[in-house]
Structures are given as structure tokens and as C-alpha cells.
Amino acid sequence: MLHGSDESLATKIYISIAKELSGVSVPTFYLHGEIKFLHNNRAIKTTKTCEKADIIIINKKLDLPAGCEEKAIFSTHYRTYLKNENIVGSFFWQKGRPNIIFRRAYLEENKIRLSQSFQKYID
Amino acid sequence: MLTLTKLERPVLILLLFLPIMTGVSFYLYKKYTQTTQDIHSITYTNLVKEKSTLIHNFIDHMHSNIGENAIQRFDTSSELREDFENRLRVLVTSEVKYLYMLHYDETSEELKLHYTLDTAIDEDEKAYFNQKFDAQSDIWEKVKKTKKEQLNQFLELDTLWISLVVPIIENGEVVAAIGVDFSNDARSKINEVVDPMQTLYFYIAIFMFIMLIAAYLQFILYYKTNRQGHIDPLTKIYNRQYLTALLKRINLSHYQIFMLDIDHFKKVNDTYGHDVGDIVLQSVSGRISSITRANDFFIRYGGEEFILLINKQHTNKTQKIAQRILDIIQKDPVHTNEESIHVTISIGINPLPENSANFDAALKLADEQLYLAKNNGRNRFEITS
């Protein structure tokens, strides 16, 4: 469970990641599964369908509706990320710290170039 | 002019006491806050010292058991990792949130860290062997460079307080490090004890400050009301009510009593009307006020009668003062829109009021001298012998 300021930090990181992956200045999120602090979060723009989303955030479940495969999927759960190679990256909390990881193979395959500030998170 | 020396004692005490108490309250609050920080600092130092010693002992123990290339050995043996994870877990106490060992990626030019051992038990918290670790601060780099343990305080994270990183040196190089994250719980426990007191001191200081402001506002209000009640609205000099209040706090023996009366004032009123009479009263009182000193009291006693209390601590020139008053009144006529009226006054003086039983008796003597001055032709003064 995240505390108030941690949630605020996490929201900012999610927005940065979404901007980086989509290239959109105000990215639209599709949230799949229970991601408590992002639901009803006024700082982000959300949609109820994958089609309109710029980024998909999942927790542990991967049972995404049809049409979602084409979009960049990010997980809040490190193990889910490890198990599924079609997930571009993961942002998760471990040891009280925010951790970000991007999958090099996915980025290369989809010709996504991350800016310098995100390079250190590519695994 | 109401000066500080003329203020009543309780008001003076209040005006001095409240600022002092407010200052003391804020000082106590600041001092308590400082003490709280000192407690944190002492706790912090002791926690770190104790844990540092234990971790150094663990590293010595690890090297004596596995040999100098312990970190390489962990790379190939999961049983060995599990064994030492259990041994490291013994150092996890209530104030320790996370305890783990990371190794430096020697193949990368950039600083990269990976997990070697992790004492976490929770599945979501426990890192895999070799999992990348995102360093939030530069202490890991500092440890690598300096080969000395480093401390870092977390300012952005809620659950963590400080981190201690102790280097593991093999063959003269820092190959790995043990990280200890101290929980904010330890600090929270201290805060639980000290915060209520700190809050109490804060509220006392604020309360005293509000009291101070309220007291000053009350004082200003009191001063204004008091002043308005003691000022004659026509002549803007003190009135008879003020004289009553004044007599309670002054020593009459320090003053000479001058009783003044405008000559033929009734005739002025009858001839020119009351409006002109008012202008004459204003002019006469204004002229006399202009030659009185700050420690004298000039009072409209009623109608065209005035009382002047001259402080005799600073003068014994009674006659000169009386003559000056006569001169300043008769020197120039009083100008109205249509008329120029020549005005004079008569003065009765009692220079030794202390010889009378009370103020009324002393005033009566001055009044008798005024009566004498009137009978002797007006525009003159008479003094009790």
C-alpha cells in the first residue's frame, strides 16, 4: 500500500512513462485490474476501452480484451512482467522504492527509442 | 497627552507581562523542537553504529567461512545464497525495514547493481538473485569509490528513514555492499511520544500570541474610549471627568492650581450669540494650551471656567506664568467671520494646594482669588498669600 506522497510520486512516474512510450503530451490510460491509486486519479486521463488508450496499465491479470495487444502494456507487478514478453516494462514498488524496468527486446522490435533519462532503466 | 507614566499599574504590568510570556512560550517551543531533533539525531547515530558493527562482523564471518571470493561463490550456488540469507536475516530487527546485499556489475561502465542476497520473506518484496536494483541515490557509487560505509536520508519516501551501505571489499576492490534501510517506524515511535508535547507548546505559544494581540487591541480600544470620554468636544482639552480621574493618581502637592475665567463672557454670548461664544472659548483654550507643558494639565471646568494644574517641580515662577497667560489672551482679539472681539481673562491662583484638606478645599481658595481678581478690575491674577 502506498502512502500519500508515494502515490503522488508514482503518478508522476506513470505519466512520464506514458509520455515516453506514446509520444503524446497528455496520454490516455486504460487501466486493467486493481490499481487502486490510479483509479479516480484526477491527474491522469483514462478511457474505458483499449482502442482509445495510449498506454495500458495492468496489475497481475493479463486477460485483456481484444484489440489491446497493439498497445504498449505496462505492469505494476514485476513477476507478471517477467512472465510475459509482450509487456514492455514494469513500474513496481520494492523495498519501499519505485523501480522501473523496460524490456530491451520489445523496444527494439517495436522501434521505440527512449530518451536519455530512461536509458538506465532498460534491461 | 496620555503618557506611559500616567498609565495605571495593572495595564503596565499586562503590557510588559504578555510580551515576555509570549516570548518565553515561543522560546520553549523552539527549544523543544530542537530537543526533538537532538533525540532523532542520537537515536539515528546509535542505530547506525550498532547495525554497522553487526554488519562488519557478518562480512568478516562470511569471508572466514567462504573465503576471499565470497561474492563469486554466491553466483554459482543457490544453497550458499540461501544459507547466508538466513544468517543475514538474524540482523533484521524491528527498526530495520529492508536488509540486502547487492553486487556491482563489473562488466558495465555505468554503475549497475544487482541483488545477491535479500532477507525479505514477502513474495512481492523479495528480489530475485541478480535482479537489477535501481539506486535512488549516489551512496552506492560513493561506497564503491571511497571503500567506506555511507549514509543516506530519504526525504521523498514515506516508509523509509535512512539507509546505511557497508562495502564488501575483496582483493582490494569493492565488489558488493550490504544495504540496511531503517524504517520510519522508529522515528514515528519517537514522534508519537514527543509530538503531543511539541503540539502543546506550539498551541501555548500561539495562544499567548493571540492573547498579546487581543490585549493590545483592548488597550487601544480602552485608550480611545477613555480619551474620548475625557475630552471636551468643543475645546478639545480635558474635561471635568478627566479631572476626577486625574486627581486619583496625581500628588496634588506637586501642582499649583490656576482657576481661570473669561471676563464678561455672558456679554459676549448675549451680544454676538452662542456660536461666537463657542469660537471665543476655542480661541482662549487654544492659546492657553499652546503655552502649557506636557506635564501640566489644562481642563475645561465648566462654561467659561478653566483649571490649569501647573507642575511646580519644574517651575516656581507662578507670577510669570500667570502674566504670560494674560498677555497671550489680550494680545490679539478673537476673530470671527464678522467680528473682532477683545477678550481678557482673570486668574485665581493657589500655589500651595497641599496646605488644604483636599482638592475641593484647595480649589475653593483658588476660586476665592479668582473672585478677588474679578472684583479688582478683571484681566489680572491674584495669588493666595
Short mmCIF file of C-alpha atoms in Angstrom, two decimals:
data_model
loop_
_atom_site.label_atom_id
_atom_site.label_comp_id
_atom_site.label_asym_id
_atom_site.label_seq_id
_atom_site.Cartn_x
_atom_site.Cartn_y
_atom_site.Cartn_z
CA MET A 1 0.00 0.00 0.00
CA LEU A 2 1.34 3.40 -0.97
CA HIS A 3 1.36 6.45 1.27
CA GLY A 4 0.11 9.85 0.06
CA SER A 5 3.40 11.30 -1.18
CA ASP A 6 4.47 7.94 -2.63
CA GLU A 7 1.23 7.82 -4.64
CA SER A 8 1.90 11.29 -5.93
CA LEU A 9 5.42 10.29 -6.94
CA ALA A 10 4.14 7.10 -8.60
CA THR A 11 1.52 9.07 -10.57
CA LYS A 12 4.19 11.42 -11.89
CA ILE A 13 6.37 8.47 -12.92
CA TYR A 14 3.45 6.78 -14.73
CA ILE A 15 2.70 9.96 -16.65
CA SER A 16 6.39 10.29 -17.62
CA ILE A 17 6.50 6.66 -18.79
CA ALA A 18 3.27 7.03 -20.79
CA LYS A 19 4.53 10.21 -22.47
CA GLU A 20 7.83 8.49 -23.26
CA LEU A 21 6.23 5.43 -24.83
CA SER A 22 3.36 7.14 -26.69
CA GLY A 23 4.93 10.46 -27.62
CA VAL A 24 1.61 12.09 -26.64
CA SER A 25 1.74 15.14 -24.35
CA VAL A 26 -1.44 14.17 -22.44
CA PRO A 27 -1.57 10.37 -22.71
CA THR A 28 -4.75 8.37 -22.15
CA PHE A 29 -4.55 5.38 -19.80
CA TYR A 30 -6.50 2.16 -19.96
CA LEU A 31 -6.38 0.56 -16.52
CA HIS A 32 -6.88 -3.19 -16.29
CA GLY A 33 -7.19 -4.88 -12.93
CA GLU A 34 -6.99 -3.38 -9.48
CA ILE A 35 -4.63 -0.42 -9.49
CA LYS A 36 -6.15 1.49 -6.61
CA PHE A 37 -4.38 4.82 -6.66
CA LEU A 38 -4.70 5.26 -10.44
CA HIS A 39 -8.44 4.71 -10.49
CA ASN A 40 -10.25 8.01 -9.90
CA ASN A 41 -6.91 9.79 -10.07
CA ARG A 42 -7.60 13.29 -11.40
CA ALA A 43 -4.02 13.74 -12.52
CA ILE A 44 -4.39 11.23 -15.34
CA LYS A 45 -6.76 10.87 -18.29
CA THR A 46 -8.35 7.43 -18.56
CA THR A 47 -10.53 5.55 -21.02
CA LYS A 48 -12.77 2.51 -20.69
CA THR A 49 -11.66 0.95 -23.97
CA CYS A 50 -8.24 -0.14 -25.18
CA GLU A 51 -8.75 1.43 -28.60
CA LYS A 52 -8.66 4.99 -27.28
CA ALA A 53 -5.75 4.36 -24.94
CA ASP A 54 -2.13 5.41 -25.46
CA ILE A 55 -0.90 3.02 -22.78
CA ILE A 56 -2.34 0.05 -20.93
CA ILE A 57 -1.53 -0.46 -17.29
CA ILE A 58 -2.14 -3.90 -15.85
CA ASN A 59 -1.65 -5.35 -12.42
CA LYS A 60 -1.32 -9.16 -12.30
CA LYS A 61 -4.07 -10.18 -14.69
CA LEU A 62 -3.36 -10.47 -18.39
CA ASP A 63 -6.87 -11.30 -19.63
CA LEU A 64 -7.05 -8.17 -21.72
CA PRO A 65 -9.96 -7.52 -24.10
CA ALA A 66 -9.40 -7.96 -27.82
CA GLY A 67 -7.69 -5.06 -29.50
CA CYS A 68 -5.37 -4.33 -26.62
CA GLU A 69 -2.39 -6.29 -27.93
CA GLU A 70 -1.37 -3.50 -30.27
CA LYS A 71 -0.86 -1.02 -27.45
CA ALA A 72 2.10 -0.69 -25.10
CA ILE A 73 1.39 -2.66 -21.96
CA PHE A 74 2.99 -1.76 -18.67
CA SER A 75 2.68 -3.78 -15.49
CA THR A 76 2.66 -2.77 -11.86
CA HIS A 77 3.83 -6.27 -10.94
CA TYR A 78 7.39 -7.38 -11.57
CA ARG A 79 6.64 -11.10 -11.77
CA THR A 80 3.88 -10.52 -14.33
CA TYR A 81 6.37 -8.58 -16.41
CA LEU A 82 8.93 -11.38 -16.16
CA LYS A 83 6.45 -13.99 -17.28
CA ASN A 84 5.07 -12.13 -20.32
CA GLU A 85 7.33 -10.96 -23.08
CA ASN A 86 4.64 -8.80 -24.70
CA ILE A 87 4.78 -6.44 -21.74
CA VAL A 88 7.09 -3.52 -22.48
CA GLY A 89 8.01 -2.77 -18.93
CA SER A 90 7.12 -2.60 -15.32
CA PHE A 91 6.89 0.04 -12.67
CA PHE A 92 6.69 -1.52 -9.24
CA TRP A 93 7.49 -0.80 -5.64
CA GLN A 94 10.06 -2.92 -3.95
CA LYS A 95 11.96 -2.20 -0.74
CA GLY A 96 9.91 0.98 -0.36
CA ARG A 97 11.36 2.36 -3.58
CA PRO A 98 9.97 2.87 -7.05
CA ASN A 99 11.55 0.56 -9.65
CA ILE A 100 11.28 0.97 -13.40
CA ILE A 101 12.29 -1.57 -15.99
CA PHE A 102 11.94 -1.58 -19.79
CA ARG A 103 12.37 -4.69 -21.93
CA ARG A 104 15.15 -4.07 -24.46
CA ALA A 105 13.88 -6.70 -26.92
CA TYR A 106 10.38 -5.20 -27.02
CA LEU A 107 11.70 -1.67 -27.53
CA GLU A 108 13.96 -2.78 -30.37
CA GLU A 109 11.27 -4.89 -32.03
CA ASN A 110 8.77 -2.01 -31.92
CA LYS A 111 11.41 0.60 -32.77
CA ILE A 112 10.76 2.62 -29.63
CA ARG A 113 13.59 4.93 -28.69
CA LEU A 114 13.64 6.13 -25.12
CA SER A 115 15.18 9.44 -24.15
CA GLN A 116 18.48 9.58 -22.29
CA SER A 117 16.85 9.89 -18.89
CA PHE A 118 15.15 6.49 -19.33
CA GLN A 119 18.15 4.64 -20.77
CA LYS A 120 19.34 3.39 -17.40
CA TYR A 121 16.05 1.52 -16.87
CA ILE A 122 16.41 -0.66 -19.98
CA ASP A 123 17.19 -4.24 -19.07
CA MET B 1 -1.44 63.71 26.04
CA LEU B 2 -1.74 60.45 27.93
CA THR B 3 1.79 59.24 28.57
CA LEU B 4 3.07 55.88 29.79
CA THR B 5 3.86 57.24 33.22
CA LYS B 6 0.21 58.12 33.61
CA LEU B 7 -0.99 54.59 32.81
CA GLU B 8 -2.48 52.54 35.56
CA ARG B 9 -0.17 49.91 37.06
CA PRO B 10 -2.22 46.81 36.06
CA VAL B 11 -2.20 47.97 32.44
CA LEU B 12 1.55 48.48 32.58
CA ILE B 13 2.07 45.02 34.09
CA LEU B 14 -0.16 43.47 31.42
CA LEU B 15 1.69 45.27 28.65
CA LEU B 16 5.04 44.03 29.95
CA PHE B 17 3.96 40.58 31.15
CA LEU B 18 2.23 39.41 27.98
CA PRO B 19 5.09 40.08 25.55
CA ILE B 20 7.52 38.40 27.96
CA MET B 21 5.27 35.36 28.34
CA THR B 22 4.72 35.20 24.58
CA GLY B 23 8.47 35.37 24.01
CA VAL B 24 9.06 32.67 26.63
CA SER B 25 6.38 30.44 25.03
CA PHE B 26 7.96 30.72 21.58
CA TYR B 27 11.41 30.14 23.06
CA LEU B 28 10.18 26.98 24.81
CA TYR B 29 8.55 25.73 21.61
CA LYS B 30 11.74 26.32 19.63
CA LYS B 31 13.84 24.69 22.34
CA TYR B 32 11.55 21.66 22.45
CA THR B 33 11.67 21.32 18.67
CA GLN B 34 15.47 21.41 18.85
CA THR B 35 15.43 18.77 21.59
CA THR B 36 13.21 16.57 19.43
CA GLN B 37 15.70 16.86 16.59
CA ASP B 38 18.52 16.01 19.01
CA ILE B 39 16.63 12.90 20.12
CA HIS B 40 16.27 11.84 16.49
CA SER B 41 19.92 12.51 15.89
CA ILE B 42 21.03 10.47 18.93
CA THR B 43 18.71 7.61 18.02
CA TYR B 44 19.90 7.75 14.45
CA THR B 45 23.57 7.66 15.47
CA ASN B 46 23.09 4.79 17.91
CA LEU B 47 21.03 2.74 15.48
CA VAL B 48 23.54 3.19 12.71
CA LYS B 49 26.54 2.48 14.93
CA GLU B 50 25.06 -0.71 16.30
CA LYS B 51 23.99 -2.02 12.91
CA SER B 52 27.27 -1.07 11.26
CA THR B 53 29.23 -3.12 13.80
CA LEU B 54 26.99 -6.14 13.30
CA ILE B 55 27.26 -5.95 9.51
CA HIS B 56 31.03 -5.69 9.64
CA ASN B 57 31.02 -8.78 11.85
CA PHE B 58 28.79 -10.53 9.30
CA ILE B 59 31.16 -9.67 6.44
CA ASP B 60 34.17 -10.95 8.45
CA HIS B 61 32.22 -14.09 9.28
CA MET B 62 31.26 -14.55 5.59
CA HIS B 63 34.85 -14.21 4.39
CA SER B 64 36.20 -16.53 7.06
CA ASN B 65 33.61 -19.15 6.08
CA ILE B 66 33.63 -18.89 2.28
CA GLY B 67 36.96 -17.26 1.57
CA GLU B 68 38.00 -14.02 -0.10
CA ASN B 69 35.94 -14.53 -3.28
CA ALA B 70 32.63 -14.97 -1.49
CA ILE B 71 30.58 -12.89 -3.95
CA GLN B 72 31.70 -15.07 -6.90
CA ARG B 73 30.77 -18.18 -4.92
CA PHE B 74 27.22 -16.84 -4.39
CA ASP B 75 26.93 -16.54 -8.17
CA THR B 76 27.14 -20.28 -8.61
CA SER B 77 25.49 -21.72 -5.51
CA SER B 78 21.85 -21.11 -4.63
CA GLU B 79 22.29 -23.23 -1.47
CA LEU B 80 25.08 -20.95 -0.29
CA ARG B 81 22.91 -17.90 -1.01
CA GLU B 82 20.02 -19.36 0.93
CA ASP B 83 22.31 -20.24 3.83
CA PHE B 84 23.77 -16.72 4.08
CA GLU B 85 20.42 -15.08 3.51
CA ASN B 86 19.25 -16.88 6.65
CA ARG B 87 22.36 -15.77 8.54
CA LEU B 88 21.91 -12.18 7.36
CA ARG B 89 18.24 -12.29 8.34
CA VAL B 90 19.32 -12.59 12.01
CA LEU B 91 20.33 -8.91 11.81
CA VAL B 92 16.82 -7.85 10.84
CA THR B 93 15.26 -6.16 13.85
CA SER B 94 12.10 -4.11 14.30
CA GLU B 95 13.75 -0.86 13.22
CA VAL B 96 15.17 -2.44 10.06
CA LYS B 97 12.78 -2.34 7.13
CA TYR B 98 15.00 -4.00 4.50
CA LEU B 99 18.37 -5.73 4.57
CA TYR B 100 20.02 -6.96 1.38
CA MET B 101 23.31 -7.49 -0.36
CA LEU B 102 23.97 -6.10 -3.84
CA HIS B 103 26.91 -6.75 -6.16
CA TYR B 104 28.38 -4.27 -8.61
CA ASP B 105 28.15 -5.17 -12.30
CA GLU B 106 31.83 -5.11 -13.27
CA THR B 107 31.01 -5.58 -16.98
CA SER B 108 29.19 -2.25 -17.22
CA GLU B 109 30.86 1.13 -17.47
CA GLU B 110 27.86 2.73 -15.78
CA LEU B 111 27.08 1.94 -12.18
CA LYS B 112 24.79 -1.08 -12.18
CA LEU B 113 23.76 -3.04 -9.16
CA HIS B 114 22.13 -6.44 -8.85
CA TYR B 115 20.75 -8.37 -5.91
CA THR B 116 22.93 -11.06 -4.36
CA LEU B 117 21.06 -11.74 -1.13
CA ASP B 118 17.73 -10.47 0.07
CA THR B 119 16.36 -11.10 3.55
CA ALA B 120 12.79 -10.20 2.55
CA ILE B 121 10.27 -13.01 3.03
CA ASP B 122 7.19 -11.48 1.41
CA GLU B 123 6.93 -12.68 -2.19
CA ASP B 124 6.29 -9.21 -3.62
CA GLU B 125 9.16 -7.67 -1.67
CA LYS B 126 11.76 -10.34 -2.23
CA ALA B 127 14.02 -9.68 -5.17
CA TYR B 128 15.35 -12.39 -7.47
CA PHE B 129 19.03 -13.22 -7.47
CA ASN B 130 20.73 -10.88 -9.98
CA GLN B 131 17.64 -8.68 -10.30
CA LYS B 132 18.51 -5.11 -11.21
CA PHE B 133 18.44 -2.61 -8.38
CA ASP B 134 17.52 1.00 -9.15
CA ALA B 135 19.77 3.12 -6.98
CA GLN B 136 17.84 6.16 -5.77
CA SER B 137 20.90 7.99 -4.56
CA ASP B 138 24.60 8.16 -5.24
CA ILE B 139 25.64 6.49 -1.98
CA TRP B 140 26.29 3.18 -3.77
CA GLU B 141 28.68 4.95 -6.09
CA LYS B 142 30.32 6.70 -3.15
CA VAL B 143 30.76 3.37 -1.37
CA LYS B 144 32.44 1.97 -4.48
CA LYS B 145 34.77 4.95 -4.76
CA THR B 146 35.61 5.60 -1.13
CA LYS B 147 35.52 1.97 0.08
CA LYS B 148 33.83 3.34 3.19
CA GLU B 149 30.32 2.96 4.52
CA GLN B 150 27.82 5.71 3.62
CA LEU B 151 24.54 7.03 4.94
CA ASN B 152 21.58 8.44 3.09
CA GLN B 153 18.43 10.03 4.41
CA PHE B 154 15.21 9.54 2.46
CA LEU B 155 13.27 12.72 2.00
CA GLU B 156 10.84 11.71 -0.74
CA LEU B 157 9.75 8.31 0.55
CA ASP B 158 7.26 7.84 3.36
CA THR B 159 8.18 4.42 4.66
CA LEU B 160 11.97 4.73 4.77
CA TRP B 161 14.07 6.90 7.01
CA ILE B 162 17.77 6.29 6.41
CA SER B 163 19.95 3.85 4.54
CA LEU B 164 23.30 2.53 5.63
CA VAL B 165 25.51 0.97 2.95
CA VAL B 166 28.54 -1.05 4.07
CA PRO B 167 31.10 -2.07 1.44
CA ILE B 168 32.29 -5.66 0.91
CA ILE B 169 35.90 -5.48 -0.17
CA GLU B 170 37.56 -8.42 -1.88
CA ASN B 171 41.08 -8.28 -3.29
CA GLY B 172 41.24 -4.57 -2.52
CA GLU B 173 38.13 -3.70 -4.55
CA VAL B 174 34.54 -3.01 -3.52
CA VAL B 175 32.69 -5.85 -5.24
CA ALA B 176 29.44 -5.71 -3.30
CA ALA B 177 27.74 -3.89 -0.46
CA ILE B 178 25.17 -4.56 2.21
CA GLY B 179 22.28 -2.12 2.41
CA VAL B 180 20.20 -1.53 5.51
CA ASP B 181 17.06 0.55 5.21
CA PHE B 182 15.87 1.81 8.56
CA SER B 183 12.14 2.05 8.90
CA ASN B 184 10.37 5.29 9.53
CA ASP B 185 8.59 3.37 12.32
CA ALA B 186 11.47 4.10 14.70
CA ARG B 187 11.13 7.80 14.04
CA SER B 188 7.34 7.55 14.19
CA LYS B 189 7.56 5.94 17.64
CA ILE B 190 9.69 8.81 18.91
CA ASN B 191 7.30 11.26 17.29
CA GLU B 192 4.35 9.57 18.98
CA VAL B 193 5.92 10.48 22.31
CA VAL B 194 7.24 13.93 21.54
CA ASP B 195 4.66 15.24 19.07
CA PRO B 196 1.83 15.84 21.58
CA MET B 197 4.18 17.88 23.79
CA GLN B 198 5.51 19.77 20.80
CA THR B 199 1.96 20.49 19.64
CA LEU B 200 1.06 21.62 23.16
CA TYR B 201 3.99 24.04 23.27
CA PHE B 202 3.04 25.28 19.83
CA TYR B 203 -0.56 25.95 20.85
CA ILE B 204 0.54 27.65 24.09
CA ALA B 205 2.83 29.92 22.07
CA ILE B 206 0.07 30.70 19.58
CA PHE B 207 -2.43 31.22 22.43
CA MET B 208 -0.07 33.65 24.14
CA PHE B 209 0.47 35.48 20.88
CA ILE B 210 -3.28 35.79 20.30
CA MET B 211 -3.69 36.97 23.91
CA LEU B 212 -0.99 39.54 23.30
CA ILE B 213 -2.69 40.85 20.18
CA ALA B 214 -6.09 40.83 21.94
CA ALA B 215 -4.64 42.70 24.93
CA TYR B 216 -3.08 45.34 22.71
CA LEU B 217 -6.34 45.75 20.77
CA GLN B 218 -8.22 46.05 24.06
CA PHE B 219 -5.72 48.58 25.26
CA ILE B 220 -6.02 50.67 22.11
CA LEU B 221 -9.83 50.50 22.38
CA TYR B 222 -9.68 51.39 26.08
CA TYR B 223 -7.31 54.24 25.36
CA LYS B 224 -9.51 55.64 22.58
CA THR B 225 -12.75 55.31 24.59
CA ASN B 226 -11.13 56.71 27.68
CA ARG B 227 -9.70 59.60 25.75
CA GLN B 228 -12.99 60.38 24.02
CA GLY B 229 -14.78 60.38 27.40
CA HIS B 230 -12.23 62.74 28.89
CA ILE B 231 -12.04 65.32 26.13
CA ASP B 232 -14.28 68.32 25.83
CA PRO B 233 -15.72 68.14 22.30
CA LEU B 234 -15.75 71.93 21.78
CA THR B 235 -12.31 72.96 23.01
CA LYS B 236 -10.55 69.58 22.61
CA ILE B 237 -8.97 69.92 26.03
CA TYR B 238 -9.58 67.69 29.08
CA ASN B 239 -12.99 67.89 30.75
CA ARG B 240 -14.20 67.66 34.33
CA GLN B 241 -14.49 63.84 34.20
CA TYR B 242 -10.83 63.70 33.38
CA LEU B 243 -10.04 65.91 36.36
CA THR B 244 -11.89 63.47 38.64
CA ALA B 245 -9.85 60.53 37.25
CA LEU B 246 -6.64 62.58 37.33
CA LEU B 247 -6.94 63.51 40.98
CA LYS B 248 -6.90 59.80 41.91
CA ARG B 249 -3.44 59.29 40.52
CA ILE B 250 -1.51 62.53 40.97
CA ASN B 251 0.05 64.05 44.03
CA LEU B 252 -1.64 67.45 44.29
CA SER B 253 1.27 68.90 46.26
CA HIS B 254 3.31 68.77 43.03
CA TYR B 255 0.96 71.26 41.35
CA GLN B 256 -0.21 74.85 41.58
CA ILE B 257 -3.92 75.42 40.92
CA PHE B 258 -4.81 78.15 38.44
CA MET B 259 -8.53 78.91 38.17
CA LEU B 260 -9.29 80.89 35.00
CA ASP B 261 -12.46 82.61 33.87
CA ILE B 262 -13.16 84.58 30.69
CA ASP B 263 -14.16 88.14 31.56
CA HIS B 264 -17.64 89.26 30.52
CA PHE B 265 -18.30 86.02 28.66
CA LYS B 266 -22.03 86.24 29.27
CA LYS B 267 -21.97 89.62 27.49
CA VAL B 268 -20.21 88.04 24.50
CA ASN B 269 -22.89 85.36 24.28
CA ASP B 270 -25.69 87.88 24.67
CA THR B 271 -24.22 90.30 22.13
CA TYR B 272 -22.89 88.01 19.41
CA GLY B 273 -24.70 84.75 20.07
CA HIS B 274 -23.60 81.31 21.29
CA ASP B 275 -21.78 80.41 18.07
CA VAL B 276 -19.41 83.33 18.53
CA GLY B 277 -19.19 82.41 22.23
CA ASP B 278 -18.01 78.95 21.20
CA ILE B 279 -15.36 80.46 18.93
CA VAL B 280 -14.13 82.59 21.85
CA LEU B 281 -13.94 79.50 24.08
CA GLN B 282 -11.98 77.62 21.41
CA SER B 283 -9.60 80.52 20.82
CA VAL B 284 -8.92 81.11 24.53
CA SER B 285 -8.37 77.42 25.30
CA GLY B 286 -6.16 77.05 22.21
CA ARG B 287 -3.94 79.94 23.21
CA ILE B 288 -3.53 78.71 26.79
CA SER B 289 -2.85 75.15 25.57
CA SER B 290 -0.08 76.48 23.36
CA ILE B 291 1.91 77.70 26.35
CA THR B 292 1.35 74.77 28.74
CA ARG B 293 3.94 71.99 29.05
CA ALA B 294 3.48 68.25 28.70
CA ASN B 295 3.43 67.73 32.46
CA ASP B 296 0.78 70.42 33.08
CA PHE B 297 -2.95 69.71 32.92
CA PHE B 298 -5.40 72.14 31.31
CA ILE B 299 -9.05 71.39 31.97
CA ARG B 300 -12.36 72.96 30.98
CA TYR B 301 -14.09 73.01 34.33
CA GLY B 302 -17.44 74.23 33.05
CA GLY B 303 -18.88 77.09 30.96
CA GLU B 304 -16.13 79.67 30.59
CA GLU B 305 -14.16 78.36 33.59
CA PHE B 306 -10.86 76.53 33.22
CA ILE B 307 -8.44 74.90 35.64
CA LEU B 308 -4.75 74.76 34.98
CA LEU B 309 -2.60 72.47 37.11
CA ILE B 310 0.97 73.69 36.76
CA ASN B 311 3.65 71.20 37.73
CA LYS B 312 5.78 73.07 40.24
CA GLN B 313 8.58 70.53 40.28
CA HIS B 314 9.89 72.31 37.22
CA THR B 315 9.00 75.91 37.97
CA ASN B 316 8.36 78.32 40.81
CA LYS B 317 7.68 81.29 38.52
CA THR B 318 3.97 81.48 39.26
CA GLN B 319 3.51 85.14 38.53
CA LYS B 320 5.42 84.98 35.24
CA ILE B 321 3.22 82.13 34.05
CA ALA B 322 0.06 83.95 35.04
CA GLN B 323 1.20 87.10 33.26
CA ARG B 324 2.09 85.12 30.14
CA ILE B 325 -1.44 83.72 30.10
CA LEU B 326 -2.99 87.16 30.48
CA ASP B 327 -0.72 88.50 27.73
CA ILE B 328 -1.44 85.80 25.23
CA ILE B 329 -5.19 86.25 25.67
CA GLN B 330 -5.32 90.05 25.45
CA LYS B 331 -2.57 90.40 22.84
CA ASP B 332 -4.83 89.79 19.84
CA PRO B 333 -8.60 89.98 19.53
CA VAL B 334 -10.58 86.85 18.70
CA HIS B 335 -11.60 86.98 15.05
CA THR B 336 -14.91 85.63 13.87
CA ASN B 337 -16.35 85.92 10.37
CA GLU B 338 -17.81 89.31 11.13
CA GLU B 339 -16.31 90.49 14.38
CA SER B 340 -13.04 91.03 16.17
CA ILE B 341 -13.66 90.65 19.88
CA HIS B 342 -11.26 91.78 22.53
CA VAL B 343 -11.14 89.17 25.27
CA THR B 344 -9.45 89.08 28.66
CA ILE B 345 -9.41 86.59 31.49
CA SER B 346 -9.00 86.64 35.23
CA ILE B 347 -6.97 84.13 37.18
CA GLY B 348 -7.10 82.96 40.79
CA ILE B 349 -4.06 81.01 41.96
CA ASN B 350 -3.49 78.62 44.84
CA PRO B 351 0.21 77.74 44.69
CA LEU B 352 0.13 75.53 47.79
CA PRO B 353 -2.80 73.12 47.50
CA GLU B 354 -1.02 70.73 49.88
CA ASN B 355 -1.99 73.06 52.72
CA SER B 356 -5.66 72.30 52.10
CA ALA B 357 -7.50 69.22 53.34
CA ASN B 358 -8.44 68.13 49.84
CA PHE B 359 -8.74 69.28 46.25
CA ASP B 360 -12.15 70.88 46.72
CA ALA B 361 -10.81 72.99 49.58
CA ALA B 362 -7.71 73.93 47.56
CA LEU B 363 -9.87 74.79 44.55
CA LYS B 364 -12.12 76.89 46.74
CA LEU B 365 -9.10 79.02 47.70
CA ALA B 366 -8.17 79.46 44.03
CA ASP B 367 -11.81 80.36 43.28
CA GLU B 368 -11.74 82.98 46.05
CA GLN B 369 -8.66 84.53 44.42
CA LEU B 370 -10.45 84.48 41.08
CA TYR B 371 -13.37 86.33 42.66
CA LEU B 372 -10.89 88.84 44.02
CA ALA B 373 -9.30 89.30 40.59
CA LYS B 374 -12.73 89.97 39.11
CA ASN B 375 -13.54 92.49 41.84
CA ASN B 376 -10.19 94.19 41.41
CA GLY B 377 -10.90 95.05 37.80
CA ARG B 378 -10.51 91.80 35.80
CA ASN B 379 -7.71 90.93 33.31
CA ARG B 380 -5.44 90.19 36.27
CA PHE B 381 -4.40 87.42 38.61
CA GLU B 382 -4.46 87.07 42.37
CA ILE B 383 -2.48 84.62 44.45
CA THR B 384 -3.28 83.26 47.90
CA SER B 385 -0.97 84.73 50.48
#
